[in-house]
JSON list of C-alpha atoms in Angstrom, two decimals:
[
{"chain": "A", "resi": 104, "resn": "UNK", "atom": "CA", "xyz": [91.25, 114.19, 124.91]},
{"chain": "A", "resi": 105, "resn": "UNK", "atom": "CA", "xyz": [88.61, 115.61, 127.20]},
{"chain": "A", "resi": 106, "resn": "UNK", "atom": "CA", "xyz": [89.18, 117.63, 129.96]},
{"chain": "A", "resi": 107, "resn": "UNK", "atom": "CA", "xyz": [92.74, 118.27, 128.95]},
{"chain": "A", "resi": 108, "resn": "UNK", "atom": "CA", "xyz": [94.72, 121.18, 129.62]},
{"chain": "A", "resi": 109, "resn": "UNK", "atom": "CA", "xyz": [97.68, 120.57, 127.14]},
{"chain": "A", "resi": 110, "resn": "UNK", "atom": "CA", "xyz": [98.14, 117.62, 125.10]},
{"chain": "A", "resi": 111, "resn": "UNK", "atom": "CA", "xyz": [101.80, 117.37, 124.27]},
{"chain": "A", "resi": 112, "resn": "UNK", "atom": "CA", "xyz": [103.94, 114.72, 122.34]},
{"chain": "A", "resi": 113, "resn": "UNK", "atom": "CA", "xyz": [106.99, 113.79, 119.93]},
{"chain": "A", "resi": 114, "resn": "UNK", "atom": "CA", "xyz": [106.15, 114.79, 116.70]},
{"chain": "A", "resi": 115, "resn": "UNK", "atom": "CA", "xyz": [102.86, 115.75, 117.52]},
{"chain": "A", "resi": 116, "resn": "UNK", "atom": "CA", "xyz": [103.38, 119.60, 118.98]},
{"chain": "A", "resi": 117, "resn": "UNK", "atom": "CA", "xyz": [99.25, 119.80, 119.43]},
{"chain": "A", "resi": 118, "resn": "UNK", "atom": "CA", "xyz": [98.59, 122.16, 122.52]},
{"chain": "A", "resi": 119, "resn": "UNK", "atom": "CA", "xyz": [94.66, 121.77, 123.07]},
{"chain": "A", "resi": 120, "resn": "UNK", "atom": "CA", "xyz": [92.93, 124.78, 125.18]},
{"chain": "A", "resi": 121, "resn": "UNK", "atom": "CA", "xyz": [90.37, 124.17, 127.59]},
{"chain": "A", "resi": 122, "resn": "UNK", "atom": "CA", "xyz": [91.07, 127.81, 128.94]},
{"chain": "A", "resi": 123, "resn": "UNK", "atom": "CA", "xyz": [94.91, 127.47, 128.71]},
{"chain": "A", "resi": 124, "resn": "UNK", "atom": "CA", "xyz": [96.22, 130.85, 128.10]},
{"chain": "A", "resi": 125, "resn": "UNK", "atom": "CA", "xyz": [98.26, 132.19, 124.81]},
{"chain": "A", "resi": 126, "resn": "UNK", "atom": "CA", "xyz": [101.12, 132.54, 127.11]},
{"chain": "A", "resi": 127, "resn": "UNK", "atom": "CA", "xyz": [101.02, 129.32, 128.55]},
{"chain": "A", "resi": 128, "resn": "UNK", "atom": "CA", "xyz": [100.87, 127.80, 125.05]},
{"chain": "A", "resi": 129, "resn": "UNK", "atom": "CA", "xyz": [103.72, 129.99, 123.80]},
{"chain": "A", "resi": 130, "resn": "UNK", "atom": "CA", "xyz": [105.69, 129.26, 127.00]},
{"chain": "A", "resi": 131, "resn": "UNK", "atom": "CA", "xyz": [105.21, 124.91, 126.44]},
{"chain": "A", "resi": 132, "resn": "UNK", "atom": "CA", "xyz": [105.91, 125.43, 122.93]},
{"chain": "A", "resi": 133, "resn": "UNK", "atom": "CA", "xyz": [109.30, 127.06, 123.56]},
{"chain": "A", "resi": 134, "resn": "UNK", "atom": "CA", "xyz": [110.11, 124.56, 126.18]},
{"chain": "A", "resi": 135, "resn": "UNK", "atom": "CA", "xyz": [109.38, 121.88, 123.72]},
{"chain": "A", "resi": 136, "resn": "UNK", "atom": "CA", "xyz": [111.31, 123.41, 120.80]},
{"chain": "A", "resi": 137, "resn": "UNK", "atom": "CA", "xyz": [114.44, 123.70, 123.32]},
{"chain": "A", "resi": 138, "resn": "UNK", "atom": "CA", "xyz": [114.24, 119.94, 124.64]},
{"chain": "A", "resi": 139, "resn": "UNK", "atom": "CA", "xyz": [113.84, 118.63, 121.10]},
{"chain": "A", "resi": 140, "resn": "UNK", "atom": "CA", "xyz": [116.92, 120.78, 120.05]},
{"chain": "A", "resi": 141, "resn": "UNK", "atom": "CA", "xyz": [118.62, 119.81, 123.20]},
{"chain": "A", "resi": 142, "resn": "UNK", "atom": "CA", "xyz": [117.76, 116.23, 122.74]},
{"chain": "A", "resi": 143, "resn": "UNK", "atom": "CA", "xyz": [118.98, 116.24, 119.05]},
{"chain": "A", "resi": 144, "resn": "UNK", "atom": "CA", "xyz": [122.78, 115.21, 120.62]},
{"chain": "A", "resi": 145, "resn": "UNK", "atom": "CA", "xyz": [121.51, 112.18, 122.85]},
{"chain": "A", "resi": 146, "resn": "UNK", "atom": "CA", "xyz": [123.91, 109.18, 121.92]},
{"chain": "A", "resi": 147, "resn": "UNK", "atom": "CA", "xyz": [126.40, 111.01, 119.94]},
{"chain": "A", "resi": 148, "resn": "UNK", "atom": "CA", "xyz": [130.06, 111.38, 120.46]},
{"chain": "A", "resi": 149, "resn": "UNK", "atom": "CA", "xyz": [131.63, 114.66, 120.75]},
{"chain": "A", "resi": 150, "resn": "UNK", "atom": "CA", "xyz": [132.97, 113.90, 117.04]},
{"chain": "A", "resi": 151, "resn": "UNK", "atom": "CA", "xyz": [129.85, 113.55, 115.87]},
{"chain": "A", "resi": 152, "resn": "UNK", "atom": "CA", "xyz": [128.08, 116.46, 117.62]},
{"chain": "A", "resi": 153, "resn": "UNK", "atom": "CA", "xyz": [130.98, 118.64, 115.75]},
{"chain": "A", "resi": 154, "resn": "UNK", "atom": "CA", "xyz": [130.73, 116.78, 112.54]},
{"chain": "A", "resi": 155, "resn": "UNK", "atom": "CA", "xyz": [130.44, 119.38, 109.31]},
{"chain": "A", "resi": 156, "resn": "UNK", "atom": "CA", "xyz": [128.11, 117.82, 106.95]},
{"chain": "A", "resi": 157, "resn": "UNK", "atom": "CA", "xyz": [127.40, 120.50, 104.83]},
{"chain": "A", "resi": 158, "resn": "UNK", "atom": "CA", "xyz": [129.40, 123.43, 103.36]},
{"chain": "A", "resi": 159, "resn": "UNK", "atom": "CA", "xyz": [128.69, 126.20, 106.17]},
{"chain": "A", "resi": 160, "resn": "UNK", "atom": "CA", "xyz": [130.01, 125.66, 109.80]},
{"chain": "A", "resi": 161, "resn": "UNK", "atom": "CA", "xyz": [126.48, 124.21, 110.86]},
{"chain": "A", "resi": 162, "resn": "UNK", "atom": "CA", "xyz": [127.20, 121.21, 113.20]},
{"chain": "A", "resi": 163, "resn": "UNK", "atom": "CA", "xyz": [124.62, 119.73, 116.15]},
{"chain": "A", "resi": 164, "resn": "UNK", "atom": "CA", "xyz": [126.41, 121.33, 118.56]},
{"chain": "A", "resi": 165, "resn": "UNK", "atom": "CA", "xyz": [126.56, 124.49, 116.49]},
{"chain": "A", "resi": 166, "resn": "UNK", "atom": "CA", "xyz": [123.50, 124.44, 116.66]},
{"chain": "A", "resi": 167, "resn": "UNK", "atom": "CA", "xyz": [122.73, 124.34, 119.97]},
{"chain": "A", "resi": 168, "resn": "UNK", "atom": "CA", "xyz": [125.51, 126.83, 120.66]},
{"chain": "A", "resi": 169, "resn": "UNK", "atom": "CA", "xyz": [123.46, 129.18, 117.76]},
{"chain": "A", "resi": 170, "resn": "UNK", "atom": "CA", "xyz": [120.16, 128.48, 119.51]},
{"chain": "A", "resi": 171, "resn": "UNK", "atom": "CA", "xyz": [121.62, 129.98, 123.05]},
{"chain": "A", "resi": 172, "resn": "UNK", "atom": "CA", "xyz": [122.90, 132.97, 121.13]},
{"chain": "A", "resi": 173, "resn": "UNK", "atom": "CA", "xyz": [119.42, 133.60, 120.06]},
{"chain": "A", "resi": 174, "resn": "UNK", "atom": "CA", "xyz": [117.78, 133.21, 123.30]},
{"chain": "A", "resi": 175, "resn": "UNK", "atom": "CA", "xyz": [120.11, 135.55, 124.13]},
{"chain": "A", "resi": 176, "resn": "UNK", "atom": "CA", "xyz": [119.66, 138.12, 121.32]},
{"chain": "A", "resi": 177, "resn": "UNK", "atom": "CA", "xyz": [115.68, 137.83, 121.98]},
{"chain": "A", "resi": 178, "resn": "UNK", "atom": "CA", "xyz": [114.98, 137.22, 125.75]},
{"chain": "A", "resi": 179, "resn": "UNK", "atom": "CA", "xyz": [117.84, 139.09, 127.07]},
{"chain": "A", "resi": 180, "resn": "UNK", "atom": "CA", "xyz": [118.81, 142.00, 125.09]},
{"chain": "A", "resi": 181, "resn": "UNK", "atom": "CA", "xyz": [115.36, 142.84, 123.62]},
{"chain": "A", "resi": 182, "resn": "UNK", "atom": "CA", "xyz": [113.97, 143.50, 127.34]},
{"chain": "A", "resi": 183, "resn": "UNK", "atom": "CA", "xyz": [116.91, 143.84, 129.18]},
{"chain": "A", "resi": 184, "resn": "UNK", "atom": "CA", "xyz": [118.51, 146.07, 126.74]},
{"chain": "A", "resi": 185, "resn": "UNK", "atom": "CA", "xyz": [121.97, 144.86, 128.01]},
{"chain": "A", "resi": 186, "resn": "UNK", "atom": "CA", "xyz": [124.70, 144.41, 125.34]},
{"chain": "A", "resi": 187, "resn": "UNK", "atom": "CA", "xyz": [125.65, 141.43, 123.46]},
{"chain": "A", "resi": 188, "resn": "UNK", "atom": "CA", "xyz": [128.99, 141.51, 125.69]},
{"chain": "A", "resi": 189, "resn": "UNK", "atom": "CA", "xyz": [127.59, 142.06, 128.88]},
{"chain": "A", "resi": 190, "resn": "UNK", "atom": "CA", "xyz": [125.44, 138.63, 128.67]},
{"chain": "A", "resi": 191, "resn": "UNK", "atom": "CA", "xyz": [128.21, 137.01, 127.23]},
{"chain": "A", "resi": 192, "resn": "UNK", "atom": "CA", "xyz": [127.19, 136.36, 123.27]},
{"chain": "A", "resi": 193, "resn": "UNK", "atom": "CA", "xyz": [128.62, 135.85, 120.25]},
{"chain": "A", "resi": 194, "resn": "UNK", "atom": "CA", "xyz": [128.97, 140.05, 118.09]},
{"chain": "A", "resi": 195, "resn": "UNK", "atom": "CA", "xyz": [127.12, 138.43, 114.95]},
{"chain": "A", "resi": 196, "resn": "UNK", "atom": "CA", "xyz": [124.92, 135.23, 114.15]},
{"chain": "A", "resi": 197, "resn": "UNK", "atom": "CA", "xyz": [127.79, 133.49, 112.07]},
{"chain": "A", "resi": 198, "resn": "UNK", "atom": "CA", "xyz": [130.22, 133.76, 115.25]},
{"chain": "A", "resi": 199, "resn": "UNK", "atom": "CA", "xyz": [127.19, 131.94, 117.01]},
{"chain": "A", "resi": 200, "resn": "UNK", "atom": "CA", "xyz": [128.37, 128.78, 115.19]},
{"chain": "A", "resi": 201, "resn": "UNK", "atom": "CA", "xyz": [131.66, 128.56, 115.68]},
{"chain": "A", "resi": 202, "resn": "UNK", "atom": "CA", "xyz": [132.62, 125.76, 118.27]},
{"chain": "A", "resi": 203, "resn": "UNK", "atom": "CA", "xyz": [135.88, 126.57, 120.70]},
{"chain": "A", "resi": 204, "resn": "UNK", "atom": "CA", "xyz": [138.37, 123.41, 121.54]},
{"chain": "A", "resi": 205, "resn": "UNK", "atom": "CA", "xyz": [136.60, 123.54, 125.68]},
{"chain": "A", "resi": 206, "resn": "UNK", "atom": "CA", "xyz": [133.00, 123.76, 123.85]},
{"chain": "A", "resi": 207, "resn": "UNK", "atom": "CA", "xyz": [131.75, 119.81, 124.49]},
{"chain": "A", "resi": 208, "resn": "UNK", "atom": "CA", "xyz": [127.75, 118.24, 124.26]},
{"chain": "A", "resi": 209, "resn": "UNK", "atom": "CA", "xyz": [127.90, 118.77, 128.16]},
{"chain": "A", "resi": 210, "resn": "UNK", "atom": "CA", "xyz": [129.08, 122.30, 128.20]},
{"chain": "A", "resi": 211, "resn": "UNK", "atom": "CA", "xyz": [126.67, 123.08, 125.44]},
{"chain": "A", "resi": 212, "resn": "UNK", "atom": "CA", "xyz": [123.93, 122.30, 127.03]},
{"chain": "A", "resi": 213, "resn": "UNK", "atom": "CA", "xyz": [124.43, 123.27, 130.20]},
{"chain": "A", "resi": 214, "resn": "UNK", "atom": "CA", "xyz": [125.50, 126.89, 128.74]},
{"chain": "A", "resi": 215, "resn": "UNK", "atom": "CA", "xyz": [121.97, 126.32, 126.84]},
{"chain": "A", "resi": 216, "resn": "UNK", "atom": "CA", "xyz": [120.13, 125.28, 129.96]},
{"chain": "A", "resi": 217, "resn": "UNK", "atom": "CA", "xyz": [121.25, 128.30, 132.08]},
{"chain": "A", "resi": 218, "resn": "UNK", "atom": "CA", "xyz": [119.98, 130.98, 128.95]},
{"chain": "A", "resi": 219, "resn": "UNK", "atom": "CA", "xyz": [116.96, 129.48, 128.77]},
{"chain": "A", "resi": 220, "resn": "UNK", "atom": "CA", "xyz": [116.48, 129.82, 132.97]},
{"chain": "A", "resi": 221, "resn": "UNK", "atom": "CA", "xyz": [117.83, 133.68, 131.84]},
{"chain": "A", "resi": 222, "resn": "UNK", "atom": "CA", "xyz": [115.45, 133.88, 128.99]},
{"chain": "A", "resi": 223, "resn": "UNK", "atom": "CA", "xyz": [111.87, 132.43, 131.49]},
{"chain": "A", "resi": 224, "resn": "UNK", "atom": "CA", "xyz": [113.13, 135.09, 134.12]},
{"chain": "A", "resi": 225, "resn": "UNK", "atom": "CA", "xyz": [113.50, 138.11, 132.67]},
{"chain": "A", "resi": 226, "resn": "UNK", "atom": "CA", "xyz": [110.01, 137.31, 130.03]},
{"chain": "A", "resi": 227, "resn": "UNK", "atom": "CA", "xyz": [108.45, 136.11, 133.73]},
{"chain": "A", "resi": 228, "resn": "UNK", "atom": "CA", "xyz": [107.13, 140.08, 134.56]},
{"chain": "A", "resi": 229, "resn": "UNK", "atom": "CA", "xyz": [105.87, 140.64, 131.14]},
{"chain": "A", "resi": 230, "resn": "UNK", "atom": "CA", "xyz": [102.43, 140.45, 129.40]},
{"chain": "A", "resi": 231, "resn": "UNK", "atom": "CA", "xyz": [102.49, 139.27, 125.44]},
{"chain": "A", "resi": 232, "resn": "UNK", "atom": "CA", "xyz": [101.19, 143.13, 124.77]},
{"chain": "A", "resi": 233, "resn": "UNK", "atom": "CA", "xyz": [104.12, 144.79, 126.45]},
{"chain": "A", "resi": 234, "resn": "UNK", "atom": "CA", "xyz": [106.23, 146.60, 124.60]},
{"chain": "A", "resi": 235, "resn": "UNK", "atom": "CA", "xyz": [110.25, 145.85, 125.79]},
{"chain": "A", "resi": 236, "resn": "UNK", "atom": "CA", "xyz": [112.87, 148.62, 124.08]},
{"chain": "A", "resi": 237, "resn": "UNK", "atom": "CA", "xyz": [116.08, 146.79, 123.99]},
{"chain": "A", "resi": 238, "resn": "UNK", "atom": "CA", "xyz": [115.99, 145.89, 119.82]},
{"chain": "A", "resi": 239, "resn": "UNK", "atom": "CA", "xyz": [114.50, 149.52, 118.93]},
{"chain": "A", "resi": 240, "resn": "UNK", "atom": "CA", "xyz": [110.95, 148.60, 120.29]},
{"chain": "A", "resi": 241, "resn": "UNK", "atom": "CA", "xyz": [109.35, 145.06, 120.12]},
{"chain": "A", "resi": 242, "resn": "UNK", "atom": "CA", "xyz": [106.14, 143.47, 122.03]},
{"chain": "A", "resi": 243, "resn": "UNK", "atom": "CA", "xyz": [106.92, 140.50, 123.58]},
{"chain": "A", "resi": 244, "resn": "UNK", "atom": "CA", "xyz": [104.70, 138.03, 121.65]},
{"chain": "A", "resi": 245, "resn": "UNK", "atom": "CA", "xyz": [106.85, 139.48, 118.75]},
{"chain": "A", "resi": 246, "resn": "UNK", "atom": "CA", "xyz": [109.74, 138.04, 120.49]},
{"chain": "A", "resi": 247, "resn": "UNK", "atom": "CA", "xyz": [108.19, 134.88, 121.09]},
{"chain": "A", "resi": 248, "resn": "UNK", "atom": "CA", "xyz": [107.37, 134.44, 117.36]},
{"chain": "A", "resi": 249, "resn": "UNK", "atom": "CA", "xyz": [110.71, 135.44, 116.69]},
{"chain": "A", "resi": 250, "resn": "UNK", "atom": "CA", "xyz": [112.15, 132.56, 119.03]},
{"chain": "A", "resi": 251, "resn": "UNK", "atom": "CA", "xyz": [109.66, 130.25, 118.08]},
{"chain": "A", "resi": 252, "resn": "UNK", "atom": "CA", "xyz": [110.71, 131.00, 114.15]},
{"chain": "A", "resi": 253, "resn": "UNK", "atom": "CA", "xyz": [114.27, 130.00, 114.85]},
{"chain": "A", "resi": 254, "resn": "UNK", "atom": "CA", "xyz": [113.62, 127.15, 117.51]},
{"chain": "A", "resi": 255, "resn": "UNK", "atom": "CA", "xyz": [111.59, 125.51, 114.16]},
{"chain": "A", "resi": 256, "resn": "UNK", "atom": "CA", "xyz": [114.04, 126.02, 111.64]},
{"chain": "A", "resi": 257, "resn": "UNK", "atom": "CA", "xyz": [117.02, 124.93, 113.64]},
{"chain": "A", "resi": 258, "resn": "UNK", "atom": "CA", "xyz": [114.78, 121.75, 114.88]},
{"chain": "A", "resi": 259, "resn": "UNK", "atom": "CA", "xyz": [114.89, 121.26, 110.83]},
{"chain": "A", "resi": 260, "resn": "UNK", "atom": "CA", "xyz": [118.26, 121.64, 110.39]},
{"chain": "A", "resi": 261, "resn": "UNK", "atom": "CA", "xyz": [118.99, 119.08, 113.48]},
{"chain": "A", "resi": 262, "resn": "UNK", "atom": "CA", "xyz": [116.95, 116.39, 112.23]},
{"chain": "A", "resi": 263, "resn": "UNK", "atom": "CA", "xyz": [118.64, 115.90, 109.00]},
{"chain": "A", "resi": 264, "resn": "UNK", "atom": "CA", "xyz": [121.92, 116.21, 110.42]},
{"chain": "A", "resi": 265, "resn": "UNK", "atom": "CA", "xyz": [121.10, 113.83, 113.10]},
{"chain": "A", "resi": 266, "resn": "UNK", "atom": "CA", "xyz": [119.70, 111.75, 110.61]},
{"chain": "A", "resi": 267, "resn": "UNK", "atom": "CA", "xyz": [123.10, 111.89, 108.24]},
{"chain": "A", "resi": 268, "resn": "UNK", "atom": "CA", "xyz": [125.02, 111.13, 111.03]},
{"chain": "A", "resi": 269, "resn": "UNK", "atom": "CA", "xyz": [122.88, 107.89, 112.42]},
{"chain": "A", "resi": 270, "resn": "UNK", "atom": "CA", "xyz": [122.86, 106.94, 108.75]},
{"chain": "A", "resi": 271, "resn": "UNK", "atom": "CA", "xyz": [126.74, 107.11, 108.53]},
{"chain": "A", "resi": 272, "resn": "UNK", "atom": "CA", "xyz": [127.02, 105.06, 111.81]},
{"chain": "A", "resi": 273, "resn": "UNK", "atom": "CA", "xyz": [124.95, 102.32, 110.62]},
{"chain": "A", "resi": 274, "resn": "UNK", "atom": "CA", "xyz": [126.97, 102.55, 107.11]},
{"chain": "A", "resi": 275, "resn": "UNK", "atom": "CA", "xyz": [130.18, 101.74, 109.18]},
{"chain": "A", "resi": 276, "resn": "UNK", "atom": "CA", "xyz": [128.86, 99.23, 111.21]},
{"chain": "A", "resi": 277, "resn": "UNK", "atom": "CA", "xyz": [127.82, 96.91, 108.11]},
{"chain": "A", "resi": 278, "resn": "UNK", "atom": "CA", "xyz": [130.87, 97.42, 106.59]},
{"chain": "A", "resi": 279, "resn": "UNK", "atom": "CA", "xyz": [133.15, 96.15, 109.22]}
]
């Protein structure tokens, strides 16, 4: 498109330049990676959100749940340097996963919301080539390829389970 600034869509994650900044690319690319992940529960029940399809304790709204963790791990104690219990985190990436009886899609999400508002905040001050000393020395665009790294994998992980469980619905539904 000419003239455009960013050119953003489903399934097509193109950011075109026309003088947009790294940062500003790195920034839309998070927020899209977080809506998509987000948006993975849209129309499910809160048994399917929790629904183990495979052997580990990987569910939709585990991974969501996960995903905050990792904002948390990354844009919050890399440059804050506060403790995993002081911002209120799982002690290890497997605990990240595990889903409490009051954990629901709407909890979830907001919890993942409010991280991410956390995560834009405290990154907000900082250039990519600053170096933050909370995970033994990182610069930030290392913690944005970090995030980035997981935000992709998860979105993997989200569509086939989405896709299982959509699949399983329609199964029932011509069954009946």
């Amino acid at each position: 498109m000419a003239g455009s600034v960013c050119v953003r869509a489903w399934g097509d994650s193109v950011i075109e330049g026309d003088g947009m900044k790294l940062r500003t690319q790195l920034d839309a690319l998070l927020d899209e990676y977080r809506q998509r992940l987000h948006d993975s529960l849209d129309g499910l029940t809160e048994e399917e959100a929790r629904a183990r399809l495979v052997p580990s304790k990987t569910t939709l709204l585990g991974l969501l749940k996960h995903v905050t963790y990792v904002e948390g791990v990354w844009f919050d104690e890399a440059v804050t340097g506060r403790s995993y219990k002081e911002i209120g985190i799982a002690s290890t990436p497997t605990r990240s996963f595990t889903l409490t009886r009051t954990d629901t899609i709407a909890s979830v999400r907001a919890d993942h919301r409010a991280r991410c508002e956390v995560s834009r905040a405290n990154t907000a001050g900082l250039d990519l080539d600053d170096v933050v000393r909370g995970r033994g020395g990182r610069y930030v665009w290392q913690l944005y390829l970090q995030m980035l790294r997981e935000l992709a994998h998860h979105m993997g992980h989200a569509d086939i389970l989405r896709e299982q469980l959509l699949a399983a619905r329609k199964g029932k539904s011509q069954s009946v």
